[in-house]
Amino acid sequence: MPDKEMIISHSLLETRLAIVEDSVVSEVAFERERSRGVVGNLYKGRVNRVLPGMQSAFVDIGLERDGFLYVSDVIDDEDNLTEEEERIVETEREIRAAKKSSTQSIDELLKEGQEVLVQVAKEPLGTKGARITSYVSLPGRLLVYMPTVEHIGVSRKIESAEERSRLRRLIQETKKRPGGYIVRTAAEGKDDEAIVADLTYLENKWVEIVEKSEHVKAPALIHKDLGLVFKYIRDVLSPEFSAIRINSEELFDQVLNYVRQIQPQILHRVKYYSKNYPIFDEYGVQSEIDKALRSKVWLKSGGYIVINQTEALVAIDVNTGRYTGDRRLEDTITRINLEALEEIVHQVRLRDLGGIIVIDFIDMEERRNQNKVYAALEHALKKDRSPTKSIQINEFGLIVLTRKRVKRSLERVLCRPCPSCQGSSWIKSPTTLAYEIVDQVRKDLVEYSKGLTLRVHPELARALRGKDAPAMEELKSILHNDVDLRSDHNLYQEQYELVARK
């Protein structure tokens, strides 16, 4: 069983969270105060446009762009799972996949101006609005309540037939309202009282949501999902975690109270990090993030992989690099491919790559080696929490993955298209650089104790005087002194200079 830690860096500007497994950073997530995620939020929306040709509708939910509602995500009074589907589905994701596209046309289900209660399923990506659905799911610690679907499923990770029967029977006997449930893996072994308490909480929450939606005009936010930290604690935290390390005293107290409610037995593992030195640098997270923003990733053997994101897909190429390997070429290639696939899965999780991912392994002639690499990839993908499927295409030496994309990738969160090369590459955004400067000053606080002159590219200077002014306030607060901000045309856009006052 891997040793896991959750590392949380919190400030007035942003919250960053990392999952570290056996000293390797496997996941990172960001939440900036002025651009919080909306997945899981419920809105009362108004249908703006119905497009029969696309079998979809655009719904105003109060965000910058209208949400996109596909016909299969619109509740149909006659929409039920078949007996066969009831038998095979065991997770929330499978229930959603099992629902067939409605036999009715979108214009029979929705009319312009109609008000609908919807939930955000995918963050707005690029120029696209949020993907929304009428099929609401309310996650708790032990259960997921689905008020619009009559089905009870149990996570397949609960292997005991006796335990699965107990949990299913308990839900059937105690649920008081229409709808279905998915029993989460965390419910295994929990007593009836804990599970019923989660069930009651979720059903009462749904009653509150319905009542609120009946008394407000669209567009309106009806229910806001938990913030980044508490969502991860709710969905991911388990006895496998040896520590949750938090650099903010205020957030530390909030997390203590939350963990005390849901998993009091591991309360002692919540630890306050009191050093001034940035917590992400202390535990090696920042260096991994910096590597994940580069297209080329070196392997220990001397080989390397190249990762390129496009609008439609991600292409990953495996290369031998400096590795000369064994006497037999086929063995050398197989060894590099096996090493590469472990790093590829790690990078896919770390960068949160989604959609279609095409991997071009080095060609292997022997079928047994092809099968060996494919089997190893399938095994490595089991570590991934995000739903992923793989397809082997031997004729071209390619393997294609499809990975559920819910939010923007790490590169898209932290970077922006480079204006100097017309968007063919990416550079760090002014906001990312602003937060990076704050962390750099924290690391070398003693050096800048008498004050600081900050020289930056003119565009970053404008941002620090405008939308990213809170970063300047944070610098002044850290230093207890003024910061002299100077614009320098000779610096390139990602470059900055910190000059300590004498």
Short mmCIF file of C-alpha atoms in Angstrom, two decimals:
data_model
loop_
_atom_site.label_atom_id
_atom_site.label_comp_id
_atom_site.label_asym_id
_atom_site.label_seq_id
_atom_site.Cartn_x
_atom_site.Cartn_y
_atom_site.Cartn_z
CA MET A 1 0.00 0.00 0.00
CA PRO A 2 1.54 3.35 -1.05
CA ASP A 3 2.35 5.99 1.54
CA LYS A 4 0.41 9.15 0.68
CA GLU A 5 0.56 12.74 1.83
CA MET A 6 -1.57 15.74 0.97
CA ILE A 7 0.36 19.01 0.74
CA ILE A 8 -1.71 22.22 0.86
CA SER A 9 -0.38 25.71 0.15
CA HIS A 10 -2.90 28.43 0.95
CA SER A 11 -2.70 32.23 0.68
CA LEU A 12 -5.05 35.13 0.02
CA LEU A 13 -4.22 34.77 -3.68
CA GLU A 14 -4.69 31.08 -4.34
CA THR A 15 -4.89 27.58 -2.90
CA ARG A 16 -2.66 24.82 -4.25
CA LEU A 17 -2.93 21.15 -3.38
CA ALA A 18 -0.69 18.20 -4.20
CA ILE A 19 -0.97 14.45 -3.62
CA VAL A 20 2.40 12.80 -2.99
CA GLU A 21 2.59 8.99 -3.27
CA ASP A 22 5.80 7.30 -2.09
CA SER A 23 7.64 10.65 -2.39
CA VAL A 24 6.41 11.15 -5.99
CA VAL A 25 4.04 14.01 -6.82
CA SER A 26 1.07 12.35 -8.56
CA GLU A 27 -1.58 15.09 -8.64
CA VAL A 28 -1.70 18.87 -8.33
CA ALA A 29 -4.70 21.19 -8.31
CA PHE A 30 -5.13 24.96 -8.15
CA GLU A 31 -7.92 27.26 -7.05
CA ARG A 32 -7.50 30.98 -7.52
CA GLU A 33 -9.76 33.29 -5.58
CA ARG A 34 -11.03 35.21 -8.59
CA SER A 35 -11.52 32.13 -10.82
CA ARG A 36 -12.94 29.33 -8.69
CA GLY A 37 -14.03 26.13 -10.41
CA VAL A 38 -17.73 25.52 -11.04
CA VAL A 39 -17.93 21.73 -11.53
CA GLY A 40 -20.57 20.31 -9.18
CA ASN A 41 -22.37 23.64 -8.75
CA LEU A 42 -26.14 23.70 -9.35
CA TYR A 43 -27.75 26.58 -11.22
CA LYS A 44 -31.23 27.61 -12.17
CA GLY A 45 -30.75 28.49 -15.84
CA ARG A 46 -32.79 29.91 -18.68
CA VAL A 47 -32.73 28.26 -22.11
CA ASN A 48 -31.37 30.82 -24.58
CA ARG A 49 -31.19 28.77 -27.77
CA VAL A 50 -32.42 25.33 -28.83
CA LEU A 51 -30.51 23.78 -31.73
CA PRO A 52 -32.37 20.75 -33.19
CA GLY A 53 -29.60 20.23 -35.76
CA MET A 54 -27.07 19.67 -32.94
CA GLN A 55 -29.61 18.10 -30.55
CA SER A 56 -28.45 20.51 -27.88
CA ALA A 57 -29.29 23.79 -26.17
CA PHE A 58 -27.44 26.77 -24.76
CA VAL A 59 -28.51 27.73 -21.26
CA ASP A 60 -27.75 30.99 -19.46
CA ILE A 61 -26.60 30.02 -15.96
CA GLY A 62 -25.03 33.36 -15.06
CA LEU A 63 -21.46 32.58 -16.16
CA GLU A 64 -19.46 34.40 -18.82
CA ARG A 65 -20.61 31.93 -21.50
CA ASP A 66 -23.82 29.93 -21.77
CA GLY A 67 -23.74 26.32 -20.61
CA PHE A 68 -24.02 23.55 -23.20
CA LEU A 69 -26.81 21.02 -22.59
CA TYR A 70 -26.91 17.94 -24.83
CA VAL A 71 -30.17 16.05 -25.43
CA SER A 72 -28.99 12.96 -23.50
CA ASP A 73 -28.44 15.18 -20.44
CA VAL A 74 -32.04 16.43 -20.40
CA ILE A 75 -34.37 14.62 -18.01
CA ASP A 76 -37.09 12.70 -19.79
CA ASP A 77 -40.01 11.50 -17.66
CA GLU A 78 -39.72 8.11 -19.34
CA ASP A 79 -35.94 7.93 -19.03
CA ASN A 80 -35.07 4.83 -17.01
CA LEU A 81 -32.29 2.28 -17.07
CA THR A 82 -33.15 -1.04 -18.65
CA GLU A 83 -33.06 -4.23 -16.56
CA GLU A 84 -29.75 -5.18 -18.20
CA GLU A 85 -28.25 -1.75 -17.46
CA GLU A 86 -29.45 -1.97 -13.86
CA ARG A 87 -27.59 -5.24 -13.55
CA ILE A 88 -24.20 -4.08 -14.85
CA VAL A 89 -23.76 -0.49 -13.70
CA GLU A 90 -22.08 0.03 -10.34
CA THR A 91 -20.68 3.57 -10.43
CA GLU A 92 -21.98 7.06 -11.07
CA ARG A 93 -19.92 7.27 -14.27
CA GLU A 94 -21.38 4.02 -15.63
CA ILE A 95 -24.91 5.17 -14.86
CA ARG A 96 -24.34 8.31 -16.89
CA ALA A 97 -22.85 6.26 -19.75
CA ALA A 98 -25.73 3.78 -19.65
CA LYS A 99 -28.34 6.45 -20.31
CA LYS A 100 -29.14 6.39 -24.01
CA SER A 101 -29.74 9.57 -25.97
CA SER A 102 -33.37 10.49 -25.60
CA THR A 103 -35.66 9.24 -28.35
CA GLN A 104 -37.25 12.69 -28.24
CA SER A 105 -35.82 15.66 -30.09
CA ILE A 106 -34.26 18.47 -28.07
CA ASP A 107 -36.98 20.89 -29.21
CA GLU A 108 -39.63 18.53 -27.76
CA LEU A 109 -37.91 18.60 -24.37
CA LEU A 110 -36.86 22.26 -24.12
CA LYS A 111 -38.21 25.61 -25.27
CA GLU A 112 -36.47 28.98 -25.41
CA GLY A 113 -37.10 30.94 -22.23
CA GLN A 114 -37.76 27.77 -20.20
CA GLU A 115 -36.15 27.62 -16.74
CA VAL A 116 -34.22 24.46 -15.83
CA LEU A 117 -32.23 23.21 -12.85
CA VAL A 118 -28.82 22.00 -14.05
CA GLN A 119 -25.46 20.93 -12.67
CA VAL A 120 -22.04 21.69 -14.16
CA ALA A 121 -20.36 18.49 -15.34
CA LYS A 122 -17.30 20.04 -17.02
CA GLU A 123 -15.52 23.34 -16.54
CA PRO A 124 -15.60 25.90 -19.38
CA LEU A 125 -12.63 25.01 -21.61
CA GLY A 126 -11.10 27.49 -24.05
CA THR A 127 -13.91 29.16 -25.96
CA LYS A 128 -16.46 26.55 -24.89
CA GLY A 129 -19.00 27.10 -22.16
CA ALA A 130 -19.51 24.69 -19.27
CA ARG A 131 -21.00 21.26 -20.05
CA ILE A 132 -24.16 20.97 -17.97
CA THR A 133 -26.65 18.22 -17.17
CA SER A 134 -30.13 17.88 -15.70
CA TYR A 135 -29.08 14.64 -13.99
CA VAL A 136 -28.04 15.95 -10.58
CA SER A 137 -25.63 14.08 -8.32
CA LEU A 138 -24.88 15.17 -4.76
CA PRO A 139 -21.69 13.58 -3.38
CA GLY A 140 -21.31 12.86 0.30
CA ARG A 141 -18.45 11.19 2.12
CA LEU A 142 -19.92 7.67 1.85
CA LEU A 143 -22.69 8.01 -0.75
CA VAL A 144 -23.62 9.86 -3.92
CA TYR A 145 -27.31 10.78 -4.11
CA MET A 146 -28.90 11.00 -7.58
CA PRO A 147 -32.42 12.38 -7.11
CA THR A 148 -33.35 11.93 -10.79
CA VAL A 149 -32.34 8.25 -11.26
CA GLU A 150 -33.93 5.23 -9.57
CA HIS A 151 -30.92 2.97 -9.09
CA ILE A 152 -28.73 1.72 -6.24
CA GLY A 153 -25.15 0.81 -7.14
CA VAL A 154 -22.11 -0.18 -5.11
CA SER A 155 -18.53 0.67 -6.02
CA ARG A 156 -16.76 -2.29 -7.62
CA LYS A 157 -13.76 -1.67 -5.37
CA ILE A 158 -15.87 -3.19 -2.57
CA GLU A 159 -15.20 -6.83 -3.44
CA SER A 160 -16.99 -8.68 -0.65
CA ALA A 161 -20.36 -9.97 -1.89
CA GLU A 162 -21.69 -10.01 1.67
CA GLU A 163 -20.68 -6.38 2.27
CA ARG A 164 -22.14 -5.26 -1.05
CA SER A 165 -25.46 -6.91 -0.19
CA ARG A 166 -25.49 -5.32 3.26
CA LEU A 167 -24.88 -1.85 1.87
CA ARG A 168 -27.43 -2.17 -0.92
CA ARG A 169 -30.07 -3.53 1.47
CA LEU A 170 -29.39 -0.74 3.99
CA ILE A 171 -29.96 1.97 1.36
CA GLN A 172 -33.14 0.31 0.09
CA GLU A 173 -34.57 0.09 3.61
CA THR A 174 -33.67 3.59 4.82
CA LYS A 175 -34.00 5.96 1.87
CA LYS A 176 -37.08 8.14 2.24
CA ARG A 177 -37.11 10.12 -0.99
CA PRO A 178 -37.22 9.17 -4.69
CA GLY A 179 -33.90 8.80 -6.45
CA GLY A 180 -30.89 6.54 -6.48
CA TYR A 181 -27.59 6.10 -4.71
CA ILE A 182 -24.05 5.04 -5.42
CA VAL A 183 -22.29 3.58 -2.38
CA ARG A 184 -18.70 4.85 -2.41
CA THR A 185 -15.65 2.77 -1.57
CA ALA A 186 -15.25 4.72 1.69
CA ALA A 187 -18.49 3.14 2.97
CA GLU A 188 -16.93 -0.34 3.20
CA GLY A 189 -17.00 -1.53 6.80
CA LYS A 190 -18.80 1.58 8.09
CA ASP A 191 -21.61 1.01 10.58
CA ASP A 192 -25.25 1.55 9.65
CA GLU A 193 -25.49 4.75 11.68
CA ALA A 194 -22.74 6.53 9.71
CA ILE A 195 -24.21 5.56 6.35
CA VAL A 196 -27.76 6.53 7.31
CA ALA A 197 -26.47 9.88 8.59
CA ASP A 198 -24.85 10.56 5.20
CA LEU A 199 -28.05 9.50 3.40
CA THR A 200 -30.22 11.75 5.56
CA TYR A 201 -27.89 14.71 5.08
CA LEU A 202 -27.95 14.34 1.27
CA GLU A 203 -31.73 13.97 1.08
CA ASN A 204 -32.23 17.05 3.28
CA LYS A 205 -29.74 18.98 1.14
CA TRP A 206 -31.76 18.13 -1.98
CA VAL A 207 -34.97 19.39 -0.33
CA GLU A 208 -33.19 22.70 0.43
CA ILE A 209 -31.97 22.94 -3.19
CA VAL A 210 -35.44 22.34 -4.65
CA GLU A 211 -37.06 24.86 -2.29
CA LYS A 212 -34.45 27.51 -3.08
CA SER A 213 -34.77 26.96 -6.85
CA GLU A 214 -38.53 27.56 -6.62
CA HIS A 215 -38.07 31.02 -5.10
CA VAL A 216 -35.36 32.56 -7.32
CA LYS A 217 -35.29 33.81 -10.90
CA ALA A 218 -32.92 32.39 -13.48
CA PRO A 219 -30.02 32.66 -13.94
CA ALA A 220 -28.99 31.97 -10.34
CA LEU A 221 -26.52 29.86 -8.37
CA ILE A 222 -28.56 27.44 -6.25
CA HIS A 223 -25.90 25.26 -4.63
CA LYS A 224 -22.13 25.68 -4.53
CA ASP A 225 -19.97 22.58 -4.23
CA LEU A 226 -17.17 22.46 -1.68
CA GLY A 227 -13.95 24.36 -2.34
CA LEU A 228 -10.83 22.61 -3.62
CA VAL A 229 -9.37 21.45 -0.29
CA PHE A 230 -12.59 20.15 1.25
CA LYS A 231 -13.64 18.48 -2.01
CA TYR A 232 -10.35 16.54 -2.09
CA ILE A 233 -10.65 15.62 1.58
CA ARG A 234 -14.22 14.42 1.03
CA ASP A 235 -13.44 12.43 -2.12
CA VAL A 236 -9.85 11.24 -1.64
CA LEU A 237 -8.86 11.16 2.02
CA SER A 238 -8.43 7.63 3.40
CA PRO A 239 -6.38 5.84 6.09
CA GLU A 240 -3.64 5.44 3.43
CA PHE A 241 -2.73 9.10 3.97
CA SER A 242 -0.03 9.45 6.58
CA ALA A 243 -0.24 13.25 6.71
CA ILE A 244 -2.14 16.34 5.55
CA ARG A 245 0.29 19.27 5.73
CA ILE A 246 -1.14 22.81 5.64
CA ASN A 247 0.78 26.10 5.67
CA SER A 248 -2.16 28.30 6.72
CA GLU A 249 -3.21 28.42 10.37
CA GLU A 250 -6.74 29.51 9.46
CA LEU A 251 -7.23 26.73 6.90
CA PHE A 252 -5.57 24.25 9.27
CA ASP A 253 -8.28 24.93 11.88
CA GLN A 254 -11.03 24.57 9.26
CA VAL A 255 -9.62 21.27 8.01
CA LEU A 256 -9.28 19.98 11.58
CA ASN A 257 -12.98 20.63 12.18
CA TYR A 258 -13.97 18.98 8.89
CA VAL A 259 -11.82 15.87 9.42
CA ARG A 260 -13.11 15.63 12.98
CA GLN A 261 -16.62 15.24 11.52
CA ILE A 262 -15.88 12.75 8.74
CA GLN A 263 -12.79 10.75 9.81
CA PRO A 264 -11.91 11.51 13.45
CA GLN A 265 -9.63 8.48 13.65
CA ILE A 266 -7.00 10.21 11.47
CA LEU A 267 -7.34 13.68 12.99
CA HIS A 268 -3.79 13.47 14.36
CA ARG A 269 -2.43 13.28 10.82
CA VAL A 270 -3.51 16.84 10.02
CA LYS A 271 -0.32 18.86 10.59
CA TYR A 272 0.40 22.59 10.57
CA TYR A 273 3.45 23.69 8.57
CA SER A 274 4.81 26.78 10.32
CA LYS A 275 7.96 27.62 8.34
CA ASN A 276 8.19 30.76 6.19
CA TYR A 277 9.85 28.70 3.45
CA PRO A 278 7.19 27.80 0.79
CA ILE A 279 5.68 24.41 1.56
CA PHE A 280 5.65 23.34 -2.11
CA ASP A 281 9.43 23.90 -2.29
CA GLU A 282 9.99 22.11 1.03
CA TYR A 283 8.34 18.92 -0.25
CA GLY A 284 9.61 19.07 -3.84
CA VAL A 285 6.24 19.86 -5.41
CA GLN A 286 7.21 23.11 -7.15
CA SER A 287 10.13 21.52 -9.01
CA GLU A 288 7.78 18.81 -10.33
CA ILE A 289 5.31 21.46 -11.51
CA ASP A 290 8.11 23.29 -13.31
CA LYS A 291 9.12 20.06 -15.08
CA ALA A 292 5.49 19.38 -16.02
CA LEU A 293 5.35 22.67 -17.92
CA ARG A 294 8.09 21.48 -20.29
CA SER A 295 7.32 19.43 -23.38
CA LYS A 296 10.37 17.14 -23.01
CA VAL A 297 10.67 14.77 -20.03
CA TRP A 298 13.89 12.79 -19.60
CA LEU A 299 13.85 9.18 -18.41
CA LYS A 300 16.42 7.74 -16.01
CA SER A 301 17.85 5.50 -18.75
CA GLY A 302 18.65 8.47 -21.02
CA GLY A 303 15.57 8.11 -23.21
CA TYR A 304 12.89 10.78 -23.21
CA ILE A 305 9.26 11.49 -24.00
CA VAL A 306 7.82 14.58 -25.71
CA ILE A 307 4.32 15.77 -24.80
CA ASN A 308 2.43 18.18 -27.03
CA GLN A 309 -1.11 19.42 -26.36
CA THR A 310 -3.39 20.61 -29.13
CA GLU A 311 -7.00 21.78 -29.00
CA ALA A 312 -8.32 18.33 -29.93
CA LEU A 313 -5.80 15.83 -28.54
CA VAL A 314 -2.50 15.19 -26.77
CA ALA A 315 0.39 13.57 -28.67
CA ILE A 316 3.14 11.76 -26.73
CA ASP A 317 6.27 10.52 -28.50
CA VAL A 318 8.79 8.06 -27.01
CA ASN A 319 12.47 8.37 -28.03
CA THR A 320 15.66 6.42 -27.26
CA GLY A 321 17.71 9.58 -26.61
CA ARG A 322 21.09 8.77 -25.09
CA TYR A 323 20.19 5.21 -24.15
CA THR A 324 22.19 2.59 -26.09
CA GLY A 325 20.93 -0.37 -24.09
CA ASP A 326 21.48 -4.08 -24.64
CA ARG A 327 23.11 -5.95 -27.49
CA ARG A 328 19.73 -6.89 -28.91
CA LEU A 329 17.82 -3.91 -30.38
CA GLU A 330 14.36 -5.37 -29.65
CA ASP A 331 15.22 -5.71 -25.94
CA THR A 332 16.55 -2.15 -25.82
CA ILE A 333 13.38 -0.76 -27.38
CA THR A 334 11.11 -2.79 -25.11
CA ARG A 335 12.98 -1.64 -22.01
CA ILE A 336 12.67 2.04 -23.02
CA ASN A 337 8.95 1.62 -23.80
CA LEU A 338 8.33 -0.01 -20.40
CA GLU A 339 10.15 2.78 -18.60
CA ALA A 340 8.40 5.42 -20.71
CA LEU A 341 4.88 4.17 -20.01
CA GLU A 342 5.34 4.58 -16.24
CA GLU A 343 6.45 8.18 -16.77
CA ILE A 344 3.65 8.79 -19.28
CA VAL A 345 0.97 7.71 -16.79
CA HIS A 346 2.63 9.84 -14.13
CA GLN A 347 2.69 12.89 -16.42
CA VAL A 348 -0.91 12.35 -17.59
CA ARG A 349 -2.06 12.43 -13.97
CA LEU A 350 0.24 15.27 -12.91
CA ARG A 351 -0.64 17.48 -15.90
CA ASP A 352 -4.30 16.36 -15.78
CA LEU A 353 -4.36 15.68 -19.50
CA GLY A 354 -7.75 14.73 -20.90
CA GLY A 355 -9.66 13.88 -24.05
CA ILE A 356 -7.84 11.80 -26.69
CA ILE A 357 -4.21 10.94 -25.89
CA VAL A 358 -2.14 9.32 -28.65
CA ILE A 359 1.08 7.57 -27.56
CA ASP A 360 3.69 6.74 -30.20
CA PHE A 361 5.87 4.06 -28.65
CA ILE A 362 9.06 2.96 -30.40
CA ASP A 363 8.11 0.19 -32.84
CA MET A 364 8.54 -3.36 -31.54
CA GLU A 365 8.58 -6.26 -33.96
CA GLU A 366 7.67 -9.08 -31.60
CA ARG A 367 4.00 -9.41 -30.66
CA ARG A 368 4.84 -10.65 -27.15
CA ASN A 369 6.71 -7.42 -26.44
CA GLN A 370 3.82 -5.34 -27.81
CA ASN A 371 1.43 -7.21 -25.52
CA LYS A 372 3.84 -6.83 -22.60
CA VAL A 373 3.96 -3.04 -22.98
CA TYR A 374 0.19 -2.78 -23.44
CA ALA A 375 -0.50 -4.94 -20.35
CA ALA A 376 1.94 -2.86 -18.29
CA LEU A 377 0.21 0.34 -19.41
CA GLU A 378 -3.21 -1.05 -18.46
CA HIS A 379 -1.83 -1.95 -15.01
CA ALA A 380 -0.26 1.50 -14.53
CA LEU A 381 -3.52 3.24 -15.48
CA LYS A 382 -5.27 1.61 -12.51
CA LYS A 383 -3.57 4.23 -10.31
CA ASP A 384 -5.51 6.97 -12.10
CA ARG A 385 -8.68 8.22 -10.39
CA SER A 386 -9.99 9.69 -13.64
CA PRO A 387 -11.85 7.25 -15.94
CA THR A 388 -9.43 6.13 -18.68
CA LYS A 389 -9.73 3.64 -21.55
CA SER A 390 -6.98 2.41 -23.88
CA ILE A 391 -7.06 1.04 -27.43
CA GLN A 392 -4.13 -0.82 -28.96
CA ILE A 393 -3.37 -0.16 -32.64
CA ASN A 394 -0.46 -2.43 -33.55
CA GLU A 395 -0.36 -1.59 -37.24
CA PHE A 396 0.90 1.92 -36.53
CA GLY A 397 2.76 1.29 -33.28
CA LEU A 398 0.30 3.55 -31.49
CA ILE A 399 -1.82 3.31 -28.36
CA VAL A 400 -4.78 5.66 -27.96
CA LEU A 401 -6.14 6.62 -24.54
CA THR A 402 -9.37 8.42 -23.79
CA ARG A 403 -9.37 10.15 -20.42
CA LYS A 404 -12.27 12.03 -18.91
CA ARG A 405 -11.65 15.77 -19.11
CA VAL A 406 -13.44 17.77 -16.42
CA LYS A 407 -11.22 20.83 -16.08
CA ARG A 408 -8.31 22.56 -17.79
CA SER A 409 -4.92 20.86 -17.83
CA LEU A 410 -2.03 22.12 -15.69
CA GLU A 411 -0.46 23.90 -18.68
CA ARG A 412 -3.72 25.67 -19.53
CA VAL A 413 -4.21 26.76 -15.90
CA LEU A 414 -0.70 28.14 -15.36
CA CYS A 415 0.22 29.37 -18.85
CA ARG A 416 -1.10 31.27 -21.85
CA PRO A 417 -0.26 31.30 -25.58
CA CYS A 418 3.02 33.05 -26.34
CA PRO A 419 2.26 36.36 -28.11
CA SER A 420 5.68 36.41 -29.80
CA CYS A 421 5.12 33.23 -31.79
CA GLN A 422 1.40 33.72 -32.54
CA GLY A 423 0.29 31.06 -30.10
CA SER A 424 2.45 28.15 -31.32
CA SER A 425 3.92 27.82 -27.82
CA TRP A 426 3.00 28.68 -24.24
CA ILE A 427 4.50 30.93 -21.57
CA LYS A 428 3.60 31.51 -17.93
CA SER A 429 0.75 33.98 -17.48
CA PRO A 430 1.29 37.25 -15.56
CA THR A 431 -0.80 35.89 -12.68
CA THR A 432 1.35 32.74 -12.43
CA LEU A 433 4.52 34.87 -12.48
CA ALA A 434 3.08 37.18 -9.81
CA TYR A 435 2.47 34.25 -7.45
CA GLU A 436 5.88 32.80 -8.31
CA ILE A 437 7.55 36.07 -7.26
CA VAL A 438 5.69 35.98 -3.94
CA ASP A 439 7.00 32.46 -3.28
CA GLN A 440 10.54 33.46 -4.31
CA VAL A 441 10.52 36.30 -1.80
CA ARG A 442 9.24 33.95 0.90
CA LYS A 443 12.20 31.63 0.26
CA ASP A 444 14.77 34.44 0.53
CA LEU A 445 12.97 36.57 3.08
CA VAL A 446 16.09 37.48 5.09
CA GLU A 447 17.85 38.77 1.97
CA TYR A 448 15.03 41.23 1.21
CA SER A 449 14.28 42.32 4.78
CA LYS A 450 15.40 45.92 4.09
CA GLY A 451 13.21 46.28 1.05
CA LEU A 452 13.01 45.14 -2.55
CA THR A 453 13.28 46.49 -6.07
CA LEU A 454 11.35 44.35 -8.53
CA ARG A 455 12.26 44.66 -12.24
CA VAL A 456 9.80 43.02 -14.64
CA HIS A 457 8.61 43.09 -18.24
CA PRO A 458 6.17 46.01 -18.90
CA GLU A 459 3.20 43.66 -19.33
CA LEU A 460 3.81 42.05 -15.94
CA ALA A 461 4.25 45.50 -14.41
CA ARG A 462 0.83 46.52 -15.75
CA ALA A 463 -0.71 43.38 -14.29
CA LEU A 464 0.89 43.96 -10.88
CA ARG A 465 -0.56 47.47 -10.86
CA GLY A 466 -3.94 46.23 -12.06
CA LYS A 467 -5.63 42.83 -11.81
CA ASP A 468 -2.71 41.23 -9.93
CA ALA A 469 -2.28 44.08 -7.44
CA PRO A 470 -3.14 41.70 -4.54
CA ALA A 471 0.22 39.99 -5.19
CA MET A 472 1.98 43.32 -4.58
CA GLU A 473 0.02 43.78 -1.36
CA GLU A 474 1.08 40.29 -0.31
CA LEU A 475 4.75 41.15 -0.98
CA LYS A 476 4.50 44.30 1.15
CA SER A 477 2.80 42.32 3.92
CA ILE A 478 5.54 39.67 3.90
CA LEU A 479 8.38 42.21 3.89
CA HIS A 480 6.70 44.79 6.16
CA ASN A 481 8.18 47.23 3.67
CA ASP A 482 7.55 48.92 0.33
CA VAL A 483 8.32 47.25 -3.00
CA ASP A 484 9.81 49.39 -5.79
CA LEU A 485 8.23 48.06 -9.00
CA ARG A 486 10.10 48.93 -12.20
CA SER A 487 9.26 48.16 -15.80
CA ASP A 488 12.12 46.98 -18.04
CA HIS A 489 11.69 46.47 -21.82
CA ASN A 490 14.97 44.53 -21.95
CA LEU A 491 13.51 41.63 -19.96
CA TYR A 492 11.54 38.94 -21.77
CA GLN A 493 8.02 38.22 -20.59
CA GLU A 494 8.82 35.40 -18.14
CA GLN A 495 11.94 37.11 -16.76
CA TYR A 496 12.09 39.14 -13.56
CA GLU A 497 14.83 40.42 -11.26
CA LEU A 498 14.66 40.77 -7.49
CA VAL A 499 17.17 43.32 -6.14
CA ALA A 500 17.61 43.61 -2.38
CA ARG A 501 18.01 47.09 -0.94
CA LYS A 502 21.22 47.71 0.97
#
